[in-house]
PDB file of C-alpha atoms and ligand atoms in Angstrom:
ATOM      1  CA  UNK A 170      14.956  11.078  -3.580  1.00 91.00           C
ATOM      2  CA  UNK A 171      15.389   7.307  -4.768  1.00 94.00           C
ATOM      3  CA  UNK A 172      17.285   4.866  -2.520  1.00 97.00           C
ATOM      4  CA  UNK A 173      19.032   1.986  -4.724  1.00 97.00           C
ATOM      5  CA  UNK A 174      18.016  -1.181  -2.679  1.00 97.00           C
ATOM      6  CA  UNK A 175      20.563  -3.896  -3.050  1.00 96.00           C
ATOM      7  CA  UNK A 176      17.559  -6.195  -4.008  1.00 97.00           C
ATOM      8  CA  UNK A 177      14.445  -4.098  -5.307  1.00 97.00           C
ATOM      9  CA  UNK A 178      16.677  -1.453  -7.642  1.00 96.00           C
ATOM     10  CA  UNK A 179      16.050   1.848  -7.304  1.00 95.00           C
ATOM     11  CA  UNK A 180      13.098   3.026  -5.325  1.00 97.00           C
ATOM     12  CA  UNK A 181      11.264   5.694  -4.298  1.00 95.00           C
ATOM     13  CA  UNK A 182      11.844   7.044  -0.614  1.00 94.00           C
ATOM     14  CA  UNK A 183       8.126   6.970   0.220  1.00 94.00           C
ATOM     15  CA  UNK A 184       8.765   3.282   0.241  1.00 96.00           C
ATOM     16  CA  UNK A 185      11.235   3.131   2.830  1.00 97.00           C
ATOM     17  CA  UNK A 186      10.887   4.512   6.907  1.00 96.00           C
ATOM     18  CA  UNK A 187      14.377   5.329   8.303  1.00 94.00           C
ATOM     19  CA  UNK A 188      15.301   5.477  11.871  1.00 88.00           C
ATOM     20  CA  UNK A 189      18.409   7.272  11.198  1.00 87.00           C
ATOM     21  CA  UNK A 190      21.798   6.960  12.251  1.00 88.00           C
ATOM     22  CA  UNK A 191      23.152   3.685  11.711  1.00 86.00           C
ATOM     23  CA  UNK A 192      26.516   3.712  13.896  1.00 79.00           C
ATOM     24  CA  UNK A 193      24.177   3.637  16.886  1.00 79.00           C
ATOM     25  CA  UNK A 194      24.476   0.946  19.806  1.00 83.00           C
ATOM     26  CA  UNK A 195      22.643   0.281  22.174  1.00 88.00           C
ATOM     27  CA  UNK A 196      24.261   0.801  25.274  1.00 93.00           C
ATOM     28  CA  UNK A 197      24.155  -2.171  27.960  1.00 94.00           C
ATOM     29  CA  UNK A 198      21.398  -1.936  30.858  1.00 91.00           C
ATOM     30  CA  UNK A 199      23.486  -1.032  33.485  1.00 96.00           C
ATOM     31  CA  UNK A 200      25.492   1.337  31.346  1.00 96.00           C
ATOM     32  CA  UNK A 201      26.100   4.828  32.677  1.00 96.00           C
ATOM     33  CA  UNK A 202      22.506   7.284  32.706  1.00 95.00           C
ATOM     34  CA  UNK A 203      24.995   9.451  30.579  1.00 95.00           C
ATOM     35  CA  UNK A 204      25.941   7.139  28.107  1.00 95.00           C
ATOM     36  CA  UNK A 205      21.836   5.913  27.590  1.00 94.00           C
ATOM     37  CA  UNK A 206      21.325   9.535  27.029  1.00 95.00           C
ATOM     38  CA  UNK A 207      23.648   9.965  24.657  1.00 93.00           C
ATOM     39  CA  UNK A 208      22.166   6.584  22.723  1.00 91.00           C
ATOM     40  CA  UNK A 209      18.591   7.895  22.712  1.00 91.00           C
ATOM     41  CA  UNK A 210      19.048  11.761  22.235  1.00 92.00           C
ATOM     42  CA  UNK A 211      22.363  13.068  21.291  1.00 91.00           C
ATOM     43  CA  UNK A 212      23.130  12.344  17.562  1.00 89.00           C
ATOM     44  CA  UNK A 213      25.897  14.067  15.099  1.00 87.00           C
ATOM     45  CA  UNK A 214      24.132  15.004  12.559  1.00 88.00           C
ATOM     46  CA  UNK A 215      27.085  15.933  10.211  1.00 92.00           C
ATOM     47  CA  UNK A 216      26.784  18.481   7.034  1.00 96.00           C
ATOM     48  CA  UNK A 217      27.945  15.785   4.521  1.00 96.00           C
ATOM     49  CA  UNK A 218      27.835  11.614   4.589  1.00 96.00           C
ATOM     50  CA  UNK A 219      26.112  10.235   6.976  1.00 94.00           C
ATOM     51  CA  UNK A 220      25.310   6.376   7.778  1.00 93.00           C
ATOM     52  CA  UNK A 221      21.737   5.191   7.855  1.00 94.00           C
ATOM     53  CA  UNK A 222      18.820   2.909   8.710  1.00 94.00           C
ATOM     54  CA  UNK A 223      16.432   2.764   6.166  1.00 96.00           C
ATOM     55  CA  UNK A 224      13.861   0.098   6.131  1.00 96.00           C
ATOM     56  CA  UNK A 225      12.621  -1.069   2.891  1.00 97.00           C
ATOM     57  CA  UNK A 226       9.128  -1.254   4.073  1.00 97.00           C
ATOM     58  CA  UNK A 227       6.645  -1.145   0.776  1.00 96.00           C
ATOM     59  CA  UNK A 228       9.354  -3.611  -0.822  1.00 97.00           C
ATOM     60  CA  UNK A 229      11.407  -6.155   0.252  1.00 97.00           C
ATOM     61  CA  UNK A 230      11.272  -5.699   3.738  1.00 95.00           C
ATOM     62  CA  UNK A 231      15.066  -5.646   4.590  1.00 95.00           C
ATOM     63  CA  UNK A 232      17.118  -2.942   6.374  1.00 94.00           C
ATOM     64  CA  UNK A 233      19.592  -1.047   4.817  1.00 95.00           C
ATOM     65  CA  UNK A 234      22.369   0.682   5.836  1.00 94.00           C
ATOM     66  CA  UNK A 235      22.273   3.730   3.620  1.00 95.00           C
ATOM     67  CA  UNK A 236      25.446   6.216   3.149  1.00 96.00           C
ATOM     68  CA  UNK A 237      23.724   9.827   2.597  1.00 96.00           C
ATOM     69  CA  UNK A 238      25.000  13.137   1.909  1.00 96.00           C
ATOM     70  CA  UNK A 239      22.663  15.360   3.983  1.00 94.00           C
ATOM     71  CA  UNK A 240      23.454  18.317   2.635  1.00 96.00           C
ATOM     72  CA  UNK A 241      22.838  17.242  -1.104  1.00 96.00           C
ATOM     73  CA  UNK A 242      20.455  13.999  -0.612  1.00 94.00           C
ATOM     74  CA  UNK A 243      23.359  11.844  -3.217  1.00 96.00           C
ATOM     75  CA  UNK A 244      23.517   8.338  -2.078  1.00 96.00           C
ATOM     76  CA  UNK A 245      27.056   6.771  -2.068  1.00 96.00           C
ATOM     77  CA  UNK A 246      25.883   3.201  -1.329  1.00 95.00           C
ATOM     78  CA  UNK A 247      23.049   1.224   0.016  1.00 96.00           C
ATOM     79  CA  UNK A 248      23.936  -2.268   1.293  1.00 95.00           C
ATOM     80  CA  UNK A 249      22.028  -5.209   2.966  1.00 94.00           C
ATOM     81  CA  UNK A 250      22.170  -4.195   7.021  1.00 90.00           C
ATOM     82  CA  UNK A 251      21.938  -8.243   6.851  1.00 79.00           C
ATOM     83  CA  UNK A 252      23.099 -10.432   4.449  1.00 55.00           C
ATOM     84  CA  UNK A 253      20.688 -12.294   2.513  1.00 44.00           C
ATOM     85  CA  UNK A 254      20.222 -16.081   1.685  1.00 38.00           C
ATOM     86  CA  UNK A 255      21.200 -16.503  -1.318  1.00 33.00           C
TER      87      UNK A 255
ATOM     88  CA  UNK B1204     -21.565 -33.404  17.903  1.00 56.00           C
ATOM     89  CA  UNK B1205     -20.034 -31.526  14.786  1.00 65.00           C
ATOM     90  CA  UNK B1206     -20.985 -31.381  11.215  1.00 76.00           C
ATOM     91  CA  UNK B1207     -18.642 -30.911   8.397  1.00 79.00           C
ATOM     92  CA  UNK B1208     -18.804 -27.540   6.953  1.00 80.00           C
ATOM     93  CA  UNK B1209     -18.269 -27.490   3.447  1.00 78.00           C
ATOM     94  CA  UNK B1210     -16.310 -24.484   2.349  1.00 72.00           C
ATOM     95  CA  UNK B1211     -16.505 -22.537  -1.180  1.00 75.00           C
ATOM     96  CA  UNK B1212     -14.134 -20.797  -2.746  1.00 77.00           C
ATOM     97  CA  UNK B1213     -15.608 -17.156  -2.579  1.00 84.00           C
ATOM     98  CA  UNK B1214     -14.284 -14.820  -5.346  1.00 91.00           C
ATOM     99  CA  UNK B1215     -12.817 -10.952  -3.676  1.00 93.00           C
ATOM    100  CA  UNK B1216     -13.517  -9.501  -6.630  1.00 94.00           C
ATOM    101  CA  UNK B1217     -16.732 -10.789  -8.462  1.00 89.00           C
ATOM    102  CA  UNK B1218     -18.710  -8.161  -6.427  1.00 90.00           C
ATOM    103  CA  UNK B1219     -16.222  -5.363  -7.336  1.00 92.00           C
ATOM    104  CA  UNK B1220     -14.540  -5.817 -10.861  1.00 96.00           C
ATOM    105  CA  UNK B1221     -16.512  -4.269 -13.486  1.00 96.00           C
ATOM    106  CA  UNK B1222     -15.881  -3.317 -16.919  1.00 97.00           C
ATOM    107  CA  UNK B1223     -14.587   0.287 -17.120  1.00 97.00           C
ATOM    108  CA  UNK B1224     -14.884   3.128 -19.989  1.00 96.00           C
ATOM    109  CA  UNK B1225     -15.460   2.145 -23.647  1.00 96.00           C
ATOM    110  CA  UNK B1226     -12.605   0.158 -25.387  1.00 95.00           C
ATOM    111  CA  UNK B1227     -10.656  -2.650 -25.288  1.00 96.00           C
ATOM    112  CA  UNK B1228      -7.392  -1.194 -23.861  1.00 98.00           C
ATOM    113  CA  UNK B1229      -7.018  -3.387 -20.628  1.00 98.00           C
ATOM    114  CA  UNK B1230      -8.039  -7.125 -20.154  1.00 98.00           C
ATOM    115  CA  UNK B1231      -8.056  -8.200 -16.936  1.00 98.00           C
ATOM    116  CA  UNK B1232      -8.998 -11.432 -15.191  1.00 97.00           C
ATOM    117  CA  UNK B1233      -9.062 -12.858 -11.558  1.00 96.00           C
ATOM    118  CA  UNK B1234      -7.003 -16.577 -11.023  1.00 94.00           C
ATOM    119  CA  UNK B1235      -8.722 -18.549  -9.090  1.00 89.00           C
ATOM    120  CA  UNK B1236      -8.272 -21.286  -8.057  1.00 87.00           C
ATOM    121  CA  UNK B1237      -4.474 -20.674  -7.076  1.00 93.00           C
ATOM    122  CA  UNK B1238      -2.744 -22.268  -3.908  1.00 95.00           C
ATOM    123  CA  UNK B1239      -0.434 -19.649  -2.497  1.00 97.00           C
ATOM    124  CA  UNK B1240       2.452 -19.464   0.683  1.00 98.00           C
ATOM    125  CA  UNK B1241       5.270 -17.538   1.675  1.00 98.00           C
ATOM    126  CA  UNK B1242       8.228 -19.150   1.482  1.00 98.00           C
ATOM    127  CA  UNK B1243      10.780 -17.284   4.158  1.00 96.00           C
ATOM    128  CA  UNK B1244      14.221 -18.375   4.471  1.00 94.00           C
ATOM    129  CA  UNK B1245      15.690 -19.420   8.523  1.00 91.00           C
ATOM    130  CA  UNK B1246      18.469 -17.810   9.701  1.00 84.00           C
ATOM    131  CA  UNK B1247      21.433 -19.456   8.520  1.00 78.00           C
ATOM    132  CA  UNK B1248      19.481 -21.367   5.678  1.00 72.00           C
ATOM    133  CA  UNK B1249      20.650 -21.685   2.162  1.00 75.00           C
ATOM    134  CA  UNK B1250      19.949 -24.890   0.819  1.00 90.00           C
ATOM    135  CA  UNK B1251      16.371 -23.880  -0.188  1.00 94.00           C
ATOM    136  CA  UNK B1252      17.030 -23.589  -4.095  1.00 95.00           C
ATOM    137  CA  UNK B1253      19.365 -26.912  -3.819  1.00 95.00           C
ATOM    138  CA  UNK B1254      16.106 -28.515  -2.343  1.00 96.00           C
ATOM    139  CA  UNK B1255      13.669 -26.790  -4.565  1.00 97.00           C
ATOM    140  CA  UNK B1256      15.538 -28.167  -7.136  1.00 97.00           C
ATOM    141  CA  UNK B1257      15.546 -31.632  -6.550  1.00 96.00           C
ATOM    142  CA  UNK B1258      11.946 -31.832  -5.330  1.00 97.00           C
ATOM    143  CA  UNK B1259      10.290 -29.762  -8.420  1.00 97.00           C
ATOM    144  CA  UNK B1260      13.592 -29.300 -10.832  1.00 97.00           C
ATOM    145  CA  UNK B1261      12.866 -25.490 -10.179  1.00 97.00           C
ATOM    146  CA  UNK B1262      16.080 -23.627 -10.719  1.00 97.00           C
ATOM    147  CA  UNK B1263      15.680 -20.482  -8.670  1.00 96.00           C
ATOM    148  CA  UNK B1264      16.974 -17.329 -10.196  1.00 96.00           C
ATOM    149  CA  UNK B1265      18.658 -15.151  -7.490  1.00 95.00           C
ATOM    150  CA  UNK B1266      17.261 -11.125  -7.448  1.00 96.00           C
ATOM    151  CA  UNK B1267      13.603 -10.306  -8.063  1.00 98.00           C
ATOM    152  CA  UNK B1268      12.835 -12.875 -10.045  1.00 98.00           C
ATOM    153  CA  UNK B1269       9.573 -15.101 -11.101  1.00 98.00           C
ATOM    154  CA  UNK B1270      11.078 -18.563 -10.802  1.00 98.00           C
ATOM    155  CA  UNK B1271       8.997 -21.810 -12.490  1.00 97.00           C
ATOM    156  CA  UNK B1272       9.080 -25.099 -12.908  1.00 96.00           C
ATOM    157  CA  UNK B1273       6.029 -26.703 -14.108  1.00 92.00           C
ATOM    158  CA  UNK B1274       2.532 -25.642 -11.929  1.00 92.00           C
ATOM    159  CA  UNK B1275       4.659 -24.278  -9.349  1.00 97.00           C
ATOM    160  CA  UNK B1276       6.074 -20.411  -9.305  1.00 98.00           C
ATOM    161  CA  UNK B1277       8.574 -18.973  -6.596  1.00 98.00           C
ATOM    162  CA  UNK B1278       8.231 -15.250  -6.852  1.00 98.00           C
ATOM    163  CA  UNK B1279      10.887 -13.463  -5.139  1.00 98.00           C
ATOM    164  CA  UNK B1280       9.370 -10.679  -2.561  1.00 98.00           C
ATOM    165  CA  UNK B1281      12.709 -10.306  -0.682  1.00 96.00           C
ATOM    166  CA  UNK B1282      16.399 -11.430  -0.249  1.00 93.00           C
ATOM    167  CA  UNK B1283      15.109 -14.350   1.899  1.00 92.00           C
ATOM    168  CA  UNK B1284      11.577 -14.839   1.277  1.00 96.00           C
ATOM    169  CA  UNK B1285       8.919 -15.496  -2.062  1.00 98.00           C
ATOM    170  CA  UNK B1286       5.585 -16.140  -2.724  1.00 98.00           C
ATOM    171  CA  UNK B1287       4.922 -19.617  -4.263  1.00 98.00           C
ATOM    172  CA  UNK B1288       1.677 -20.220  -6.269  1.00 98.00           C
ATOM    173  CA  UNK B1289       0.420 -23.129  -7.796  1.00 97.00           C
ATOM    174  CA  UNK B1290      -2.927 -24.206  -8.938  1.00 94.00           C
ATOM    175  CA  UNK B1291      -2.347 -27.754  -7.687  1.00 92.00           C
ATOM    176  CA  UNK B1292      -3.467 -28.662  -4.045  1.00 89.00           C
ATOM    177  CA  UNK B1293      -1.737 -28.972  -1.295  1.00 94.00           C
ATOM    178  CA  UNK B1294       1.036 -26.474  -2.037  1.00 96.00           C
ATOM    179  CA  UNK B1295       1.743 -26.351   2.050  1.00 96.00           C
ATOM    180  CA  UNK B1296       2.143 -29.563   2.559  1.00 97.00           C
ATOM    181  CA  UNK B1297       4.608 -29.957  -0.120  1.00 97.00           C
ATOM    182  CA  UNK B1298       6.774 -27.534   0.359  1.00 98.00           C
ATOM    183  CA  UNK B1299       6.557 -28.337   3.732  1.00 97.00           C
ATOM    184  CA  UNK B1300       7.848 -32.027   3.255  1.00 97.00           C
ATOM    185  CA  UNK B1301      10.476 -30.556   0.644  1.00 97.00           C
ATOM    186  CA  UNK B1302      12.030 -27.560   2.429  1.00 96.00           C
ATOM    187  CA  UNK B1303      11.593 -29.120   5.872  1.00 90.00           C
ATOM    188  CA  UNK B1304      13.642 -26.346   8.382  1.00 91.00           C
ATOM    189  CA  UNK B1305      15.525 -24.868   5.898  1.00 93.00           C
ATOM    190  CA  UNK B1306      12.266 -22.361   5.177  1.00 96.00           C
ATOM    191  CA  UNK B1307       8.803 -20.807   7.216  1.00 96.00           C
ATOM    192  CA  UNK B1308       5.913 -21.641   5.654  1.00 97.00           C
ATOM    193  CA  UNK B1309       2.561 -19.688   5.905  1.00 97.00           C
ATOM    194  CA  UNK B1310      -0.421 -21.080   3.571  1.00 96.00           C
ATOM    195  CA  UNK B1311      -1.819 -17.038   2.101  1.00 96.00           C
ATOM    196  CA  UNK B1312      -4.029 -19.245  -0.875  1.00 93.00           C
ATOM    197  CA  UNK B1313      -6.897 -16.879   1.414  1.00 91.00           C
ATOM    198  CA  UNK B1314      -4.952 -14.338   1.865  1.00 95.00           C
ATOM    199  CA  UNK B1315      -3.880 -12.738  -1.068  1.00 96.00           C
ATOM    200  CA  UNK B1316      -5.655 -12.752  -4.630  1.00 96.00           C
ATOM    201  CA  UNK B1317      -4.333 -12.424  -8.096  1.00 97.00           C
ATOM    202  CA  UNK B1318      -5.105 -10.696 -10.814  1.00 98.00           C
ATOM    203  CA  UNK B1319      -3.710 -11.325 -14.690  1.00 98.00           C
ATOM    204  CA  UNK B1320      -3.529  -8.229 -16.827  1.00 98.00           C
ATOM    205  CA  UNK B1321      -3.395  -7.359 -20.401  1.00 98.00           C
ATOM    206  CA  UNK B1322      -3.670  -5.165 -23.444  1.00 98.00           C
ATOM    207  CA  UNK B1323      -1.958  -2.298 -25.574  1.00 98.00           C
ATOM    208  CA  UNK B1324      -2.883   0.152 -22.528  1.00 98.00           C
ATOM    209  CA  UNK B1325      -1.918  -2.112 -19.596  1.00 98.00           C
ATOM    210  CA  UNK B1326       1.532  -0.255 -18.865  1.00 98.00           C
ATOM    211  CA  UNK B1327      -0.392   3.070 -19.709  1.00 98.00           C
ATOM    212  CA  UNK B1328      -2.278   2.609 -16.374  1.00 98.00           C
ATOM    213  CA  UNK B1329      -0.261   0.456 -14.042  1.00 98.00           C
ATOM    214  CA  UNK B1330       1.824   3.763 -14.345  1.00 97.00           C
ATOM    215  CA  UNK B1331      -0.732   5.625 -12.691  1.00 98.00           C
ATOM    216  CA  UNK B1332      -0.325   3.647  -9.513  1.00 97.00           C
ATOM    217  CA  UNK B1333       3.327   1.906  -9.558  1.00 97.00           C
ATOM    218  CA  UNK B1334       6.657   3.889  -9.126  1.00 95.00           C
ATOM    219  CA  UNK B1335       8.676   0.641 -10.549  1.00 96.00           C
ATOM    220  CA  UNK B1336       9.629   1.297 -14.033  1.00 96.00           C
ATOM    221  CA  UNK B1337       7.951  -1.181 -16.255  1.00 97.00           C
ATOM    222  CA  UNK B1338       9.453   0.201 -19.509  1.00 97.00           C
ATOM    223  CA  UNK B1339      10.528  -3.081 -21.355  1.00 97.00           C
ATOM    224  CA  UNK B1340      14.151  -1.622 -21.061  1.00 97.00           C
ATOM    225  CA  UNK B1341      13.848  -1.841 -17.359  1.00 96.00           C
ATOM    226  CA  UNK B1342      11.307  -4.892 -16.536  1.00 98.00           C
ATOM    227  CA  UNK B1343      10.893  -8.011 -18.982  1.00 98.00           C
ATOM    228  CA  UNK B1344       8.729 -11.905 -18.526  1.00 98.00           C
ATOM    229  CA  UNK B1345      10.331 -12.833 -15.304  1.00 98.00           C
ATOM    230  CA  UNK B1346      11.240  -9.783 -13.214  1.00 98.00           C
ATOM    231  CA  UNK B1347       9.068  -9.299 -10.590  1.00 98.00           C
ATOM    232  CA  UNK B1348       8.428  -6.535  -7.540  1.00 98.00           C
ATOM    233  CA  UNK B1349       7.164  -6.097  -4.110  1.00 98.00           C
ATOM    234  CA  UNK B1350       6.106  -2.109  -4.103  1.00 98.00           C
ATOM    235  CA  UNK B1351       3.046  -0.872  -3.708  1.00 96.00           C
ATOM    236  CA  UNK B1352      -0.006   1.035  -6.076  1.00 97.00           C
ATOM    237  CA  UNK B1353      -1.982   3.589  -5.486  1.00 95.00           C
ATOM    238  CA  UNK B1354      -0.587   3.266  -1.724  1.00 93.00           C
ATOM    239  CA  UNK B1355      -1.884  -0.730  -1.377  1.00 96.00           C
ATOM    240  CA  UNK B1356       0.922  -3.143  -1.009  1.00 96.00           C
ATOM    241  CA  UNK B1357       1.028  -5.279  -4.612  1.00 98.00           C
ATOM    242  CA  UNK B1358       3.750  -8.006  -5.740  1.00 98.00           C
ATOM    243  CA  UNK B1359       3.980  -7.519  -9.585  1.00 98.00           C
ATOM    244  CA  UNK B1360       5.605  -9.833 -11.740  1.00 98.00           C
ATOM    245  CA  UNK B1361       5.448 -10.241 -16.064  1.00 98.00           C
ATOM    246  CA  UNK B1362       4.688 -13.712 -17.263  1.00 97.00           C
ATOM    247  CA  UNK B1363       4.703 -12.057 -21.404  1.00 97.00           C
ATOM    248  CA  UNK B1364       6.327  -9.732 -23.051  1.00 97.00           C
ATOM    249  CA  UNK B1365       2.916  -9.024 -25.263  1.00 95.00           C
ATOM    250  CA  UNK B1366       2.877  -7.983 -22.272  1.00 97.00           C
ATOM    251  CA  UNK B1367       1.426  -9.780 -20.457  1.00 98.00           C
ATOM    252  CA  UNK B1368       1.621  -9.344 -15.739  1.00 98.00           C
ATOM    253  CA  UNK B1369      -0.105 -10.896 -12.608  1.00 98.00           C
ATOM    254  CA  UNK B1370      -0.297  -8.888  -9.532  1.00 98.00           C
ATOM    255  CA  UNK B1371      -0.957 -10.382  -6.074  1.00 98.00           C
ATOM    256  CA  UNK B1372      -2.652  -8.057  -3.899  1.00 98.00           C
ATOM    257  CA  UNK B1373      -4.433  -8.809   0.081  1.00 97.00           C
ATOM    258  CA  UNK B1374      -7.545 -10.394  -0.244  1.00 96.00           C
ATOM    259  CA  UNK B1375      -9.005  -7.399   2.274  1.00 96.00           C
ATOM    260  CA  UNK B1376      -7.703  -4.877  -0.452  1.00 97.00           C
ATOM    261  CA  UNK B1377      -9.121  -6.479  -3.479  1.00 97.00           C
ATOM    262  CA  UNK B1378     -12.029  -3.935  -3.401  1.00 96.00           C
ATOM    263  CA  UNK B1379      -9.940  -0.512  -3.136  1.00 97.00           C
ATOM    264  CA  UNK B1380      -8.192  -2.190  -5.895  1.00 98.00           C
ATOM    265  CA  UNK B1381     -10.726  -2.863  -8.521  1.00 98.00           C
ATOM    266  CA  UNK B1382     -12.054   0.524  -7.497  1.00 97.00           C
ATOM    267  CA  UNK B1383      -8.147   2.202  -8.556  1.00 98.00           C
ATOM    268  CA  UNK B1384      -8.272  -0.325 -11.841  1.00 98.00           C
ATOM    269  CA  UNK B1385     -11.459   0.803 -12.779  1.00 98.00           C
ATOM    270  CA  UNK B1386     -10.883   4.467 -12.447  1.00 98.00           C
ATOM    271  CA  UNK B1387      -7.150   4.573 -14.120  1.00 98.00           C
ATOM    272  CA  UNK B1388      -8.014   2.165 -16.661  1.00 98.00           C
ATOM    273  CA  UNK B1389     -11.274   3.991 -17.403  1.00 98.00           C
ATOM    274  CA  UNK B1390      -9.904   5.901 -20.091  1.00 98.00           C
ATOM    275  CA  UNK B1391      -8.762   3.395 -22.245  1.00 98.00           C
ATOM    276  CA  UNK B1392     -11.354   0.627 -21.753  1.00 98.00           C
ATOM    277  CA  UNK B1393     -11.141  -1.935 -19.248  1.00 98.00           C
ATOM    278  CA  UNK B1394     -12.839  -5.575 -20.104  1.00 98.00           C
ATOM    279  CA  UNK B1395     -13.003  -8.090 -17.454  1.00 97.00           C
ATOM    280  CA  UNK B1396     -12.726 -11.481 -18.902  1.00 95.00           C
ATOM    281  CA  UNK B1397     -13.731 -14.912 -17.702  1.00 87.00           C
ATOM    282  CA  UNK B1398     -11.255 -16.299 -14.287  1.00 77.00           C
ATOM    283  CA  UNK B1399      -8.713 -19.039 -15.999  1.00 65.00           C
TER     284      UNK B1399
HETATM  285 ZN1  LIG C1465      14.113  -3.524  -1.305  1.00 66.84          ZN
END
């Protein structure tokens, strides 16, 4: 599978480390034990396009947010999760 | 009571890079000498290339690019951060006094070392290592990439199209490096030349 990084091109995956979904937030401290749960354990996991963390690690060092078709590895996009400086 | 120590430029890979295999299909040298520092945008910051420009008259190219103006290179690692080499001292300083908050900047001219490489068989065995295409149609004199070779983290860029690249690699590294060169370049020759 090659991820298209906004800045590096297209890239190998062994370059990049993904922590998965990327419509996660984190819940406040005092938020409900159920809702912390949910944050750290419970994820969708949907047959089709999902959004994604991927970090570009043996490149440019950015995070991506990475739109992924599990079921067939096709990437719709790959954008900067933050925008860069120029 | 303290005496001055004087300190010498020590070479990573004098101990390490040998010649390689019988032929002339790789050249490869070491460049010494070179003042180095990462250049990483603040938050918030984008004035940098309006200041680099005024200071040096470097234009910086956005994208993956080998910027240069003069002795001084910008080589673009990241969407907010390069490595800038120059074989004129005090590179720190300078860009410190030119780029003043807009920028982080970390002296590396002992942390990473360079390497220029060339010959007919150069792309033949950077292959072995790097995923980036370097196919002419795909990377040309002034593209440049942060990836990594034979699993070691490298920043590549082309300087020629004869061709012609430079890749900066960890200082710590340079060892498991030569070794990879030496092996993967075996095959078509590799002759180490004289540091410019
Ligand atoms: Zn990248």
């Amino acid at each position: 599978m090659r991820i298209p990084c906004p800045f590096c091109g297209l890239r190998d995956s062994s370059e990049f480390v993904t922590i998965g979904e990327a419509s996660m937030s984190r819940p406040p401290a005092d938020a409900p034990e159920a809702q912390i749960f949910d944050y750290v354990y419970l994820r969708d996991n949907p047959a089709g396009v999902n959004q994604e963390l991927w970090y570009h690690a043996q490149g440019c060092r950015s995070w991506l947010k990475v739109a992924r078709d599990t079921r067939t590895h096709e990437i719709e996009s790959a954008v900067l999760a933050r925008g860069g400086a120029q | 009571m303290s005496e001055a120590i004087a300190l010498e430029l020590k070479s990573p890979f004098e101990a390490s890079l040998k010649d390689a295999g019988a032929g002339d299909g790789v050249q490869v040298s070491e460049r010494r000498n070179l003042q180095m520092a990462t250049v990483i945008a603040r938050a918030g910051n984008s004035d940098i290339a309006a200041r680099l420009k005024s200071a040096f008259g470097l234009a910086l190219l956005p994208g993956p690019k080998r910027s240069a103006a003069n002795d001084l290179a910008f080589v673009a690692t990241g969407p907010r951060s390069w490595l800038a080499l120059s074989e004129a001292s005090g590179l720190t300083p300078k860009l410190r006094e030119a780029l003043g908050e807009a920028a982080a900047i970390s002296d590396q001219s002992s942390g990473y070392a360079v390497l220029r490489l060339t010959g007919p068989k150069v792309r033949a065995t950077l292959e072995k290592g790097i995923g980036v295409d370097l196919h002419p149609r795909a990377f040309q004199p002034g593209d440049a990439a942060s990836t990594s070779c034979a699993h070691l983290g490298v920043i590549i860029w082309q300087i020629d199209a004869a061709p012609i690249y430079e890749i900066a690699v960890f200082r710590s590294l340079a060892d498991s490096f030569a070794h990879w060169l030496q092996e993967s370049a075996a095959e078509f020759g590799l002759r180490v030349v004289p540091p410019r």
